[in-house]
Coordinates of C-alpha atoms in Angstrom, one line a residue:
X1 CA 0.0 0.0 0.0
X2 CA 1.4 3.4 -1.0
X3 CA 1.7 5.7 2.0
X4 CA 1.3 9.4 1.6
X5 CA 2.3 12.3 3.7
X6 CA 0.2 15.5 3.8
X7 CA -0.9 17.0 0.4
X8 CA -0.3 13.8 -1.5
X9 CA 3.4 13.5 -1.2
X10 CA 4.6 10.0 -1.1
X11 CA 6.5 9.0 2.1
X12 CA 8.9 6.9 0.0
X13 CA 9.8 10.1 -1.9
X14 CA 10.6 11.9 1.3
X15 CA 12.6 8.9 2.6
X16 CA 14.7 8.9 -0.6
X17 CA 15.2 12.6 -0.4
X18 CA 16.5 12.4 3.1
X19 CA 18.7 9.4 2.1
X20 CA 20.2 11.2 -0.9
X21 CA 18.6 9.1 -3.6
X22 CA 15.6 11.1 -4.7
X23 CA 16.6 11.4 -8.4
X24 CA 13.5 13.3 -9.3
X25 CA 12.9 15.4 -6.3
X26 CA 11.8 18.3 -8.4
X27 CA 8.5 16.4 -9.0
X28 CA 7.4 16.9 -5.4
X29 CA 9.5 19.7 -4.0
X30 CA 8.8 23.3 -5.0
X31 CA 5.5 24.7 -6.3
X32 CA 3.3 22.5 -8.3
X33 CA -0.2 23.3 -9.7
X34 CA -2.3 20.3 -8.7
X35 CA -5.9 19.4 -7.9
X36 CA -6.7 18.3 -4.3
X37 CA -10.2 17.0 -3.5
X38 CA -11.5 18.5 -6.7
X39 CA -10.0 21.9 -6.0
X40 CA -7.4 23.5 -8.2
X41 CA -4.5 25.1 -6.5
X42 CA -0.7 25.0 -5.9
X43 CA 1.2 22.6 -3.5
X44 CA 4.3 24.2 -2.0
X45 CA 6.9 21.9 -0.5
X46 CA 10.2 23.1 1.0
X47 CA 13.2 21.6 2.9
X48 CA 14.1 23.8 5.8
X49 CA 15.0 21.3 8.6
X50 CA 16.0 23.9 11.3
X51 CA 13.2 26.4 10.7
X52 CA 10.9 27.1 13.6
X53 CA 8.1 28.0 11.2
X54 CA 7.7 28.4 7.4
X55 CA 5.0 30.4 5.6
X56 CA 4.2 31.0 2.0
X57 CA 3.8 34.6 0.9
X58 CA 2.9 36.1 -2.4
X59 CA 0.5 38.3 -4.3
X60 CA -2.4 36.0 -3.4
X61 CA -2.1 37.0 0.3
X62 CA -0.5 40.5 0.0
X63 CA 2.8 39.0 1.1
X64 CA 1.5 38.3 4.5
X65 CA 2.0 34.7 5.4
X66 CA 0.1 34.7 8.7
X67 CA -2.7 32.7 7.2
X68 CA -0.5 30.4 5.1
X69 CA 1.6 28.5 7.6
X70 CA 3.2 25.4 6.1
X71 CA 2.8 22.0 7.8
X72 CA 5.9 20.2 9.1
X73 CA 6.1 16.7 7.6
X74 CA 7.2 14.5 10.4
X75 CA 11.0 14.5 11.0
X76 CA 11.9 14.9 7.4
X77 CA 12.8 18.5 7.6
X78 CA 10.2 19.2 4.9
X79 CA 7.3 21.6 5.1
X80 CA 4.2 21.5 2.8
X81 CA 1.1 23.5 2.1
X82 CA -1.7 23.4 -0.5
X83 CA -3.1 26.8 -1.4
X84 CA -6.4 26.6 -3.2
X85 CA -7.5 28.7 -6.2
X86 CA -4.2 30.0 -7.3
X87 CA -2.1 28.7 -10.3
X88 CA 0.6 29.3 -12.8
X89 CA 2.1 32.8 -12.9
X90 CA 1.7 33.5 -9.1
X91 CA 4.7 35.3 -7.5
X92 CA 5.7 33.8 -4.2
X93 CA 8.5 33.4 -1.6
X94 CA 9.0 31.5 1.6
X95 CA 8.9 33.4 4.9
X96 CA 11.1 31.4 7.3
X97 CA 11.3 31.9 11.1
X98 CA 14.8 30.9 12.0
X99 CA 15.7 29.0 15.2
X100 CA 16.5 32.4 16.8
X101 CA 13.2 33.8 15.8
X102 CA 14.5 36.0 13.0
X103 CA 12.2 36.4 9.9
X104 CA 13.9 35.9 6.5
X105 CA 12.4 35.7 3.0
X106 CA 13.8 33.2 0.5
X107 CA 13.1 32.3 -3.1
X108 CA 12.2 28.7 -3.7
X109 CA 15.3 26.5 -4.3
X110 CA 13.1 24.3 -6.6
X111 CA 11.4 27.2 -8.5
X112 CA 11.1 26.5 -12.2
X113 CA 10.9 30.2 -13.0
X114 CA 11.5 33.6 -11.3
X115 CA 11.2 37.3 -11.6
X116 CA 13.7 39.0 -13.9
X117 CA 16.4 40.7 -12.0
X118 CA 16.5 42.8 -9.9
X119 CA 13.2 41.1 -8.7
X120 CA 13.8 38.0 -6.6
X121 CA 10.5 36.3 -6.2
X122 CA 9.8 32.9 -7.5
X123 CA 7.0 32.3 -10.0
X124 CA 4.7 29.3 -10.2
X125 CA 5.3 27.5 -13.5
X126 CA 3.8 24.4 -15.0
X127 CA 6.3 22.6 -17.2
X128 CA 4.0 20.0 -18.4
X129 CA 2.2 20.0 -21.8
X130 CA 5.0 20.8 -24.3
X131 CA 4.7 18.5 -27.3
X132 CA 8.2 17.4 -28.2
X133 CA 9.0 16.4 -31.8
X134 CA 12.5 15.0 -31.4
X135 CA 12.0 11.3 -31.6
X136 CA 14.2 11.1 -34.7
X137 CA 17.0 12.9 -32.8
X138 CA 16.9 10.4 -29.9
X139 CA 16.9 7.5 -32.4
X140 CA 20.0 9.0 -34.1
X141 CA 21.8 9.4 -30.8
X142 CA 21.3 5.8 -29.9
X143 CA 22.5 4.6 -33.3
X144 CA 25.7 6.8 -33.3
X145 CA 27.8 6.5 -30.2
X146 CA 29.6 9.8 -29.7
X147 CA 33.0 8.2 -29.0
X148 CA 33.4 7.1 -32.6
X149 CA 31.6 10.1 -34.2
X150 CA 32.4 13.8 -34.6
X151 CA 31.8 16.1 -31.7
X152 CA 32.3 19.8 -32.6
X153 CA 30.9 22.1 -30.0
X154 CA 30.0 25.8 -30.4
X155 CA 30.1 27.5 -27.0
X156 CA 27.6 30.3 -26.6
X157 CA 26.8 33.1 -24.1
X158 CA 23.1 33.7 -24.9
X159 CA 23.3 37.3 -23.6
X160 CA 26.0 38.5 -26.0
X161 CA 25.8 36.3 -29.1
X162 CA 23.4 38.9 -30.5
X163 CA 21.5 41.6 -28.6
X164 CA 19.0 44.3 -29.5
X165 CA 20.4 47.0 -27.1
X166 CA 21.8 47.5 -23.7
X167 CA 20.3 44.7 -21.5
X168 CA 17.8 44.1 -24.3
X169 CA 18.4 40.4 -24.9
X170 CA 17.3 38.1 -27.6
X171 CA 14.6 35.7 -26.4
X172 CA 15.0 31.9 -26.7
X173 CA 12.7 32.1 -29.7
X174 CA 14.7 34.8 -31.4
X175 CA 18.0 32.9 -30.7
X176 CA 16.4 29.8 -32.2
X177 CA 15.5 31.8 -35.3
X178 CA 19.0 33.1 -35.9
X179 CA 21.4 30.9 -34.1
X180 CA 20.3 27.4 -34.9
X181 CA 20.5 27.8 -38.8
X182 CA 23.8 29.5 -38.4
X183 CA 25.3 26.8 -36.2
X184 CA 24.0 24.1 -38.6
X185 CA 25.4 25.9 -41.6
X186 CA 28.8 26.2 -39.9
X187 CA 28.9 22.5 -39.4
X188 CA 28.9 22.3 -35.6
X189 CA 27.3 19.2 -34.0
X190 CA 26.4 20.7 -30.6
X191 CA 25.7 24.1 -29.0
X192 CA 27.0 24.5 -25.4
X193 CA 25.0 27.1 -23.5
X194 CA 26.9 28.9 -20.8
X195 CA 24.7 28.7 -17.6
X196 CA 21.1 29.6 -18.1
X197 CA 19.9 28.9 -14.5
X198 CA 18.6 31.9 -12.7
X199 CA 21.3 34.3 -11.5
X200 CA 21.2 37.8 -10.2
X201 CA 24.3 39.4 -11.8
X202 CA 24.8 39.5 -15.6
X203 CA 28.6 39.7 -15.2
X204 CA 28.8 36.4 -13.4
X205 CA 27.9 34.9 -16.9
X206 CA 25.5 32.5 -15.0
X207 CA 28.2 30.8 -12.9
X208 CA 26.9 32.3 -9.6
X209 CA 23.4 30.9 -9.3
X210 CA 20.4 31.5 -7.0
X211 CA 17.8 29.3 -8.9
X212 CA 19.3 26.0 -10.0
X213 CA 15.9 24.8 -11.4
X214 CA 14.9 28.2 -12.8
X215 CA 15.3 29.0 -16.4
X216 CA 16.7 32.5 -16.4
X217 CA 14.0 35.0 -17.2
X218 CA 16.5 37.2 -19.1
X219 CA 15.8 35.3 -22.3
X220 CA 12.2 34.1 -21.9
X221 CA 10.1 31.3 -20.4
X222 CA 10.8 27.6 -19.7
X223 CA 8.7 26.5 -22.6
X224 CA 10.5 28.9 -25.0
X225 CA 13.7 27.1 -23.9
X226 CA 12.0 23.8 -24.7
X227 CA 11.2 25.1 -28.2
X228 CA 14.8 26.2 -28.6
X229 CA 16.1 22.7 -27.8
X230 CA 13.5 21.0 -29.9
X231 CA 14.5 23.1 -32.9
X232 CA 18.1 22.3 -32.3
X233 CA 17.3 18.7 -32.5
X234 CA 15.3 19.2 -35.7
X235 CA 18.5 20.6 -37.2
X236 CA 20.5 17.7 -36.0
X237 CA 22.3 19.7 -33.3
X238 CA 22.7 18.6 -29.7
X239 CA 22.5 20.9 -26.7
X240 CA 24.9 20.9 -23.8
X241 CA 24.3 23.0 -20.7
X242 CA 27.0 24.5 -18.5
X243 CA 26.1 23.1 -15.1
X244 CA 27.5 24.5 -11.8
X245 CA 27.2 22.1 -8.9
X246 CA 30.3 23.3 -7.2
X247 CA 29.1 26.6 -5.6
X248 CA 26.4 29.2 -5.3
X249 CA 26.2 32.9 -4.7
X250 CA 25.5 34.5 -1.3
X251 CA 22.5 36.8 -2.2
X252 CA 20.1 37.0 0.7
X253 CA 17.2 35.4 -1.2
X254 CA 19.3 32.4 -2.3
X255 CA 20.6 29.3 -0.6
X256 CA 23.0 30.8 1.9
X257 CA 21.9 30.2 5.5
X258 CA 18.6 29.1 4.0
X259 CA 16.7 28.4 7.2
X260 CA 18.9 30.5 9.3
X261 CA 21.5 27.8 9.4
X262 CA 24.0 26.5 6.8
X263 CA 22.1 23.6 5.4
X264 CA 23.3 23.8 1.8
X265 CA 26.9 25.0 2.4
X266 CA 27.6 23.0 5.6
X267 CA 28.7 24.2 9.0
X268 CA 32.4 24.8 8.5
X269 CA 33.0 28.2 6.9
X270 CA 36.6 27.4 6.1
X271 CA 35.4 24.6 3.9
X272 CA 32.3 26.3 2.5
X273 CA 33.9 29.6 1.4
X274 CA 35.2 30.0 -2.1
X275 CA 37.2 33.2 -1.6
X276 CA 38.3 33.6 -5.3
X277 CA 34.7 33.8 -6.5
X278 CA 33.0 35.2 -3.3
X279 CA 30.7 32.2 -3.3
X280 CA 29.9 29.2 -1.1
X281 CA 30.5 25.5 -1.9
X282 CA 27.8 22.9 -1.5
X283 CA 28.1 20.4 1.4
X284 CA 28.3 17.1 -0.5
X285 CA 28.1 15.1 2.8
X286 CA 24.5 16.2 3.2
X287 CA 22.1 13.7 1.7
X288 CA 19.4 16.2 0.9
X289 CA 22.0 18.4 -0.9
X290 CA 22.9 15.3 -3.0
X291 CA 19.3 14.7 -3.8
X292 CA 18.9 18.4 -4.8
X293 CA 21.8 18.4 -7.1
X294 CA 21.5 15.0 -8.8
X295 CA 17.8 15.7 -9.3
X296 CA 18.8 19.0 -10.9
X297 CA 21.0 17.2 -13.5
X298 CA 18.2 14.8 -14.3
X299 CA 15.6 17.6 -14.4
X300 CA 17.4 19.3 -17.3
X301 CA 17.3 16.1 -19.3
X302 CA 13.8 15.1 -18.3
X303 CA 12.1 18.4 -18.9
X304 CA 14.3 20.2 -21.4
X305 CA 15.8 17.2 -23.3
X306 CA 19.3 18.6 -22.7
X307 CA 21.9 16.2 -24.3
X308 CA 24.7 16.7 -21.9
X309 CA 26.2 18.7 -19.0
X310 CA 29.5 20.4 -18.9
X311 CA 30.3 20.2 -15.2
X312 CA 32.0 23.3 -14.1
X313 CA 35.0 23.6 -11.8
X314 CA 35.6 19.9 -11.0
X315 CA 39.1 20.7 -9.7
X316 CA 37.6 23.1 -7.2
X317 CA 35.1 20.6 -6.1
X318 CA 37.5 17.7 -5.4
X319 CA 40.4 19.7 -3.8
X320 CA 39.7 21.3 -0.4
X321 CA 42.7 23.6 -0.8
X322 CA 41.9 24.9 -4.4
X323 CA 42.2 28.7 -4.6
X324 CA 42.3 29.1 -0.8
X325 CA 45.0 30.7 1.3
X326 CA 46.8 28.3 3.8
X327 CA 44.8 29.6 6.8
X328 CA 41.6 28.3 5.1
X329 CA 42.9 24.8 4.4
X330 CA 40.9 22.0 5.8
X331 CA 41.6 18.2 5.6
X332 CA 39.6 15.0 5.2
X333 CA 39.6 12.3 7.9
X334 CA 42.7 10.7 6.3
X335 CA 44.6 14.0 6.6
X336 CA 44.6 14.8 2.9
X337 CA 43.2 17.7 0.8
X338 CA 40.8 15.6 -1.3
X339 CA 37.2 16.3 -0.8
X340 CA 36.0 12.7 -0.4
X341 CA 32.4 13.7 -0.3
X342 CA 32.6 15.6 -3.6
X343 CA 34.4 12.6 -5.2
X344 CA 31.5 10.3 -4.0
X345 CA 29.0 12.8 -5.3
X346 CA 30.5 13.0 -8.7
X347 CA 30.6 9.2 -9.0
X348 CA 27.0 8.9 -7.9
X349 CA 26.0 11.8 -10.3
X350 CA 27.5 10.1 -13.3
X351 CA 26.1 6.6 -12.3
X352 CA 22.7 8.1 -12.0
X353 CA 22.7 10.1 -15.2
X354 CA 23.9 7.2 -17.3
X355 CA 21.3 5.0 -15.6
X356 CA 18.5 7.1 -17.0
X357 CA 20.3 8.5 -20.1
X358 CA 23.0 6.2 -21.4
X359 CA 23.6 8.4 -24.4
X360 CA 24.2 11.6 -22.5
X361 CA 27.4 13.7 -22.5
X362 CA 29.0 14.3 -19.1
X363 CA 31.9 16.6 -19.6
X364 CA 34.3 17.4 -16.8
X365 CA 35.8 20.9 -16.8
X366 CA 38.8 19.8 -14.8
X367 CA 42.2 21.4 -14.6
X368 CA 43.5 18.9 -12.0
X369 CA 45.7 15.9 -12.6
X370 CA 43.2 13.6 -11.0
X371 CA 43.4 10.2 -12.7
X372 CA 40.7 8.2 -14.5
X373 CA 38.2 11.1 -14.7
X374 CA 36.6 9.5 -17.8
X375 CA 36.9 5.9 -16.6
X376 CA 33.9 4.0 -15.2
X377 CA 33.2 4.2 -11.5
X378 CA 33.3 0.4 -11.1
X379 CA 37.1 0.5 -11.9
X380 CA 37.7 3.5 -9.7
X381 CA 37.1 6.3 -12.1
X382 CA 34.9 9.4 -11.7
X383 CA 32.5 8.2 -14.5
X384 CA 32.5 11.1 -16.9
X385 CA 32.7 10.3 -20.5
X386 CA 34.8 13.3 -21.6
X387 CA 37.2 15.7 -19.9
X388 CA 38.5 19.1 -21.1
X389 CA 42.1 18.9 -22.0
X390 CA 43.4 22.0 -20.2
X391 CA 47.0 20.9 -20.6
X392 CA 46.9 20.9 -24.4
X393 CA 45.1 24.2 -24.4
X394 CA 47.6 26.0 -22.1
X395 CA 50.6 24.6 -23.9
X396 CA 49.4 25.5 -27.4
X397 CA 48.3 29.0 -26.5
X398 CA 51.6 29.6 -24.9
X399 CA 53.4 28.2 -27.9
X400 CA 51.3 30.3 -30.4
X401 CA 52.0 33.5 -28.5
X402 CA 55.8 33.0 -28.9
X403 CA 57.6 34.9 -31.6
X404 CA 58.2 32.4 -34.4
X405 CA 61.9 32.8 -33.9
X406 CA 61.6 31.4 -30.4
X407 CA 59.4 28.4 -31.2
X408 CA 62.2 26.1 -32.0
X409 CA 63.3 26.3 -28.4
X410 CA 59.8 25.3 -27.2
X411 CA 58.9 22.5 -29.6
X412 CA 57.8 20.3 -26.8
X413 CA 54.8 22.5 -26.2
X414 CA 53.2 21.2 -29.5
X415 CA 54.3 17.6 -29.0
X416 CA 54.0 16.8 -25.3
X417 CA 50.2 16.4 -25.4
X418 CA 50.5 13.2 -27.4
X419 CA 52.2 11.5 -24.4
X420 CA 48.9 11.6 -22.5
X421 CA 46.3 12.2 -25.3
X422 CA 44.7 8.8 -24.8
X423 CA 44.8 8.6 -21.0
X424 CA 41.3 10.2 -20.9
X425 CA 38.5 10.8 -23.4
X426 CA 39.5 14.4 -24.2
X427 CA 37.8 17.5 -25.6
X428 CA 40.2 20.2 -26.8
X429 CA 38.6 23.5 -25.5
X430 CA 39.1 27.0 -26.9
X431 CA 36.6 28.5 -24.5
X432 CA 35.4 31.8 -23.2
X433 CA 37.9 31.7 -20.4
X434 CA 40.8 32.1 -22.9
X435 CA 39.4 35.3 -24.5
X436 CA 38.6 37.5 -21.5
X437 CA 40.1 39.3 -18.5
X438 CA 43.1 40.7 -20.4
X439 CA 44.0 37.3 -22.1
X440 CA 43.2 38.8 -25.5
X441 CA 41.2 37.1 -28.3
X442 CA 42.6 34.1 -30.0
X443 CA 43.6 36.2 -33.1
X444 CA 45.2 38.8 -31.0
X445 CA 47.3 36.2 -29.1
X446 CA 49.1 35.6 -32.4
X447 CA 52.4 37.5 -32.9
X448 CA 53.5 39.4 -35.9
X449 CA 51.9 41.5 -38.6
X450 CA 48.2 41.8 -39.3
X451 CA 48.4 39.2 -42.0
X452 CA 50.6 36.9 -40.0
X453 CA 48.1 36.9 -37.1
X454 CA 45.4 35.5 -39.4
X455 CA 47.8 33.0 -41.1
X456 CA 48.9 31.7 -37.7
X457 CA 45.3 31.4 -36.4
X458 CA 44.4 29.4 -39.5
X459 CA 47.4 27.2 -38.8
X460 CA 46.5 26.8 -35.2
X461 CA 42.9 25.8 -35.9
X462 CA 44.2 23.2 -38.4
X463 CA 46.4 21.6 -35.8
X464 CA 43.6 21.8 -33.2
X465 CA 41.1 20.1 -35.5
X466 CA 43.5 17.2 -36.4
X467 CA 44.9 16.6 -33.0
X468 CA 43.2 13.6 -31.3
X469 CA 40.2 14.7 -29.2
X470 CA 36.8 16.2 -29.6
X471 CA 36.5 20.0 -30.2
X472 CA 35.0 23.1 -28.6
X473 CA 35.2 26.7 -29.9
X474 CA 33.8 29.8 -28.3
X475 CA 31.5 32.1 -30.3
X476 CA 33.2 34.8 -32.3
X477 CA 36.4 32.9 -32.6
X478 CA 35.2 31.4 -35.9
X479 CA 35.9 34.7 -37.7
X480 CA 38.9 35.8 -35.7
X481 CA 37.4 38.4 -33.5
X482 CA 40.1 41.0 -32.7
X483 CA 38.7 42.2 -29.4
X484 CA 38.3 40.2 -26.3
X485 CA 34.8 38.9 -25.5
X486 CA 32.7 41.6 -24.0
X487 CA 29.9 40.1 -21.9
X488 CA 27.7 43.2 -22.0
X489 CA 27.9 43.8 -25.8
X490 CA 27.2 41.5 -28.7
X491 CA 29.8 39.9 -30.9
X492 CA 31.5 42.0 -33.5
X493 CA 29.5 40.7 -36.4
X494 CA 30.3 43.8 -38.4
X495 CA 33.9 42.6 -38.9
X496 CA 32.6 40.1 -41.4
X497 CA 32.4 43.0 -43.9
X498 CA 36.2 42.9 -43.9
X499 CA 38.0 40.4 -46.2
X500 CA 40.4 39.0 -43.5
X501 CA 37.5 38.1 -41.2
X502 CA 35.2 36.9 -43.9
X503 CA 37.8 34.6 -45.3
X504 CA 38.7 33.4 -41.8
X505 CA 35.0 32.6 -41.3
X506 CA 35.0 30.7 -44.6
X507 CA 38.1 28.8 -43.5
X508 CA 36.6 27.7 -40.2
X509 CA 33.4 26.6 -41.9
X510 CA 35.5 24.6 -44.4
X511 CA 37.6 23.1 -41.6
X512 CA 34.5 22.1 -39.7
X513 CA 33.1 20.3 -42.7
X514 CA 36.4 18.6 -43.3
X515 CA 36.4 17.4 -39.7
X516 CA 32.9 16.0 -40.0
X517 CA 33.6 14.3 -43.4
X518 CA 36.9 12.7 -42.5
X519 CA 36.4 9.6 -40.3
X520 CA 40.2 9.4 -39.7
X521 CA 39.7 12.5 -37.4
X522 CA 37.2 11.0 -35.0
X523 CA 36.4 7.3 -35.7
X524 CA 39.2 6.0 -33.4
X525 CA 39.7 9.1 -31.3
X526 CA 40.2 7.3 -28.0
X527 CA 42.6 4.7 -29.5
X528 CA 46.4 5.4 -29.6
X529 CA 46.5 3.6 -33.0
X530 CA 44.6 6.6 -34.5
X531 CA 47.8 8.7 -34.4
X532 CA 51.3 8.3 -35.7
X533 CA 54.0 10.9 -36.0
X534 CA 55.8 11.2 -39.3
X535 CA 58.3 13.7 -37.9
X536 CA 58.0 14.8 -34.3
X537 CA 61.6 16.0 -33.9
X538 CA 61.9 18.9 -36.4
X539 CA 62.2 21.6 -33.8
X540 CA 64.8 23.5 -35.8
X541 CA 62.3 24.3 -38.5
X542 CA 59.2 24.3 -36.3
X543 CA 57.5 21.8 -38.5
X544 CA 55.4 18.8 -37.5
X545 CA 53.9 16.0 -39.6
X546 CA 51.7 13.1 -38.6
X547 CA 49.1 10.6 -39.7
X548 CA 45.5 10.2 -38.5
X549 CA 43.9 6.8 -39.0
X550 CA 40.3 5.7 -39.0
X551 CA 39.0 2.2 -39.4
X552 CA 39.6 2.1 -43.2
X553 CA 41.2 5.4 -44.1
X554 CA 44.0 7.7 -43.2
X555 CA 45.1 11.3 -43.6
X556 CA 48.4 13.1 -43.6
X557 CA 48.9 16.4 -41.9
X558 CA 51.8 18.9 -42.2
X559 CA 52.1 22.1 -40.2
X560 CA 54.7 24.8 -40.5
X561 CA 54.8 27.0 -37.4
X562 CA 57.7 29.1 -38.8
X563 CA 58.0 32.2 -40.9
X564 CA 60.2 30.3 -43.4
X565 CA 59.1 29.2 -46.9
X566 CA 60.3 25.7 -47.6
X567 CA 60.5 24.3 -51.2
X568 CA 61.0 20.6 -51.8
X569 CA 60.2 19.8 -48.2
X570 CA 60.1 16.0 -48.0
X571 CA 57.9 13.8 -45.7
X572 CA 57.5 10.0 -45.5
X573 CA 54.1 8.6 -46.4
X574 CA 52.6 5.2 -45.4
X575 CA 51.5 4.1 -48.8
X576 CA 52.3 4.7 -52.5
X577 CA 50.0 6.7 -54.6
X578 CA 48.6 10.2 -55.4
X579 CA 48.2 12.4 -52.3
X580 CA 45.7 15.2 -52.7
X581 CA 45.6 18.3 -50.6
X582 CA 42.0 18.9 -49.6
X583 CA 42.8 21.8 -47.3
X584 CA 45.6 24.4 -47.5
X585 CA 45.4 27.2 -45.0
X586 CA 47.4 29.4 -47.2
X587 CA 44.9 29.3 -50.1
X588 CA 43.9 32.7 -51.3
X589 CA 40.2 31.9 -50.7
X590 CA 41.0 31.7 -47.0
X591 CA 43.1 34.9 -46.9
X592 CA 46.4 33.2 -47.8
X593 CA 48.9 34.1 -50.5
X594 CA 48.6 31.1 -52.9
X595 CA 46.4 31.7 -55.8
X596 CA 46.8 28.3 -57.3
X597 CA 48.3 26.0 -54.7
X598 CA 49.5 22.6 -55.8
X599 CA 46.7 20.0 -55.1
X600 CA 48.3 16.6 -55.9
X601 CA 51.6 15.0 -55.1
X602 CA 52.7 11.7 -56.5
X603 CA 54.7 9.6 -53.9
X604 CA 58.2 8.6 -54.8
X605 CA 60.1 5.5 -54.0
X606 CA 62.4 7.4 -51.7
X607 CA 62.6 6.2 -48.1
X608 CA 62.0 8.9 -45.6
X609 CA 61.0 9.2 -42.0
X610 CA 60.9 5.4 -41.7
X611 CA 58.5 5.0 -44.7
X612 CA 59.4 3.5 -48.0
X613 CA 57.5 6.2 -49.9
X614 CA 57.7 10.0 -49.6
X615 CA 56.4 13.2 -51.2
X616 CA 58.2 16.5 -51.7
X617 CA 56.1 19.6 -50.9
X618 CA 56.1 23.3 -51.1
X619 CA 55.5 24.5 -47.5
X620 CA 54.9 28.3 -47.2
X621 CA 55.2 30.1 -43.8
X622 CA 52.5 29.4 -41.2
X623 CA 50.8 26.8 -43.3
X624 CA 48.6 23.8 -42.5
X625 CA 48.2 21.1 -45.1
X626 CA 45.8 18.2 -45.0
X627 CA 46.2 15.2 -47.5
X628 CA 44.3 12.2 -48.3
X629 CA 45.4 9.3 -50.6
X630 CA 43.3 9.2 -53.8
X631 CA 41.3 5.9 -53.7
X632 CA 42.6 3.3 -56.0
X633 CA 45.6 5.3 -57.2
X634 CA 48.7 3.4 -56.4
X635 CA 52.0 2.7 -58.2

């Protein structure tokens, strides 16, 4: 017999919530329009274990909760109340009487929607009833495992991709109209949205959240977001959400000291504080917090059909000392700096997500050296299926910023990553973090003249696209935006009127298409056999050459990171035949200098680089070349 608590909540659900295993707690926590005894109304349910009393306040009672006291549900720490004859659209908050008798007002941690800032009230929203049309997309996902298929992510900040004016944002509907066809035309497989949970400060970019279940009202309603995701799927584009389970902001209406005590952040301020960000970390030892967060991950997939989560700041979650001065260091019971509760949480998170959604992307934004981040939990891993390769990104951006005359002394920066490239399932990120706060845009990191900057960025993108690992590029980088990203202004779309940016844009589009059409670049991405150096040691000339292999094809890549023009540059090739250049970054159509670059090279019976065959090339400065062997054409 199913047992119910007051207002129709199942006792089993509350038990699982207290135990840390309520994977769908959003279905009974928060504000839900329901019918009770034939009467329409809203059921409010809240976790506030140390509160002396809780009331619901809103427009329906003139923000006076004296007649709407919530009922305490046993010893669960949960309060609940059914309010008759109200429904969707009602503004509300919780008025909490703390153990000391202080009255505080809080937004609903489980609110699905809220007032647009600076307002802080929650809004009753019914998320049911949207008619999804993405069955074909889900069938395609199941048929094409992402490990052996292209993954090319376009990272987007919805508040600055395009805007209509100062703080006059595009809605989800308007973004769908403009952004989705653009992303599809450019050849990206996924859009990654920087956080769209409700947050009070635009300049936090969504990483300091007050409403983890609330779709930010800046860009529209929850159902408009559903339409955006549905349209992405109709274009064959997946949607990844930046998800921030590591910390939350301290605004009074948020989670901090929620019932007058630290129930979300935990009792130890040295452990809870995140001084670098001015936020508080979650207490992963608290079962109800685990239920809150894991349910939140499932919520985005259940209700919004999100295809994956990029889990922010994993290194900060798992290291108790991360970004903290020595006087704030705390230790686990073994005497070490590892946050054992966070590690358990991440494992449980991934196990739970993959239980319900086996084809989901769980991406760790992790700058630590923690091993086995993308290994299954049953063999000791954290259970993610991809990890950002921060080492590759830092090495390559450091290398590309060097004057070309200095690169021969730092050749290891472009080759070292292959020593560990297959230790995890990696994504190579060129994200928003690399083009802000004085770091300069990707184009402006490149040294040299105006023309050399563009040539080197094309070269860098070529190496990025052909290096093992999936790909991520931040918006605006596809046309070589000169300025840093400005979060309060829209991207510099007007630069596409200039030839250098227009041809860079065309180059990136062509490179994206090449990636998707060449199985050698993704079919065996997590297998060391997919990569073979032709010449890794040519530091003196700052040239590298290598082979990428798929199941039945291969490609040959040559990259010249120097200012020198090399004629008759010879490389070994694995098979005899005619090698056709299908991408040359120095082609005039991409802003290069070659009007009629040589397209085909017949291999010669000249042993070179450990191969019996070789070809002799013209290799201009800052040039990336991509070759395939013409099918059936052999000596």
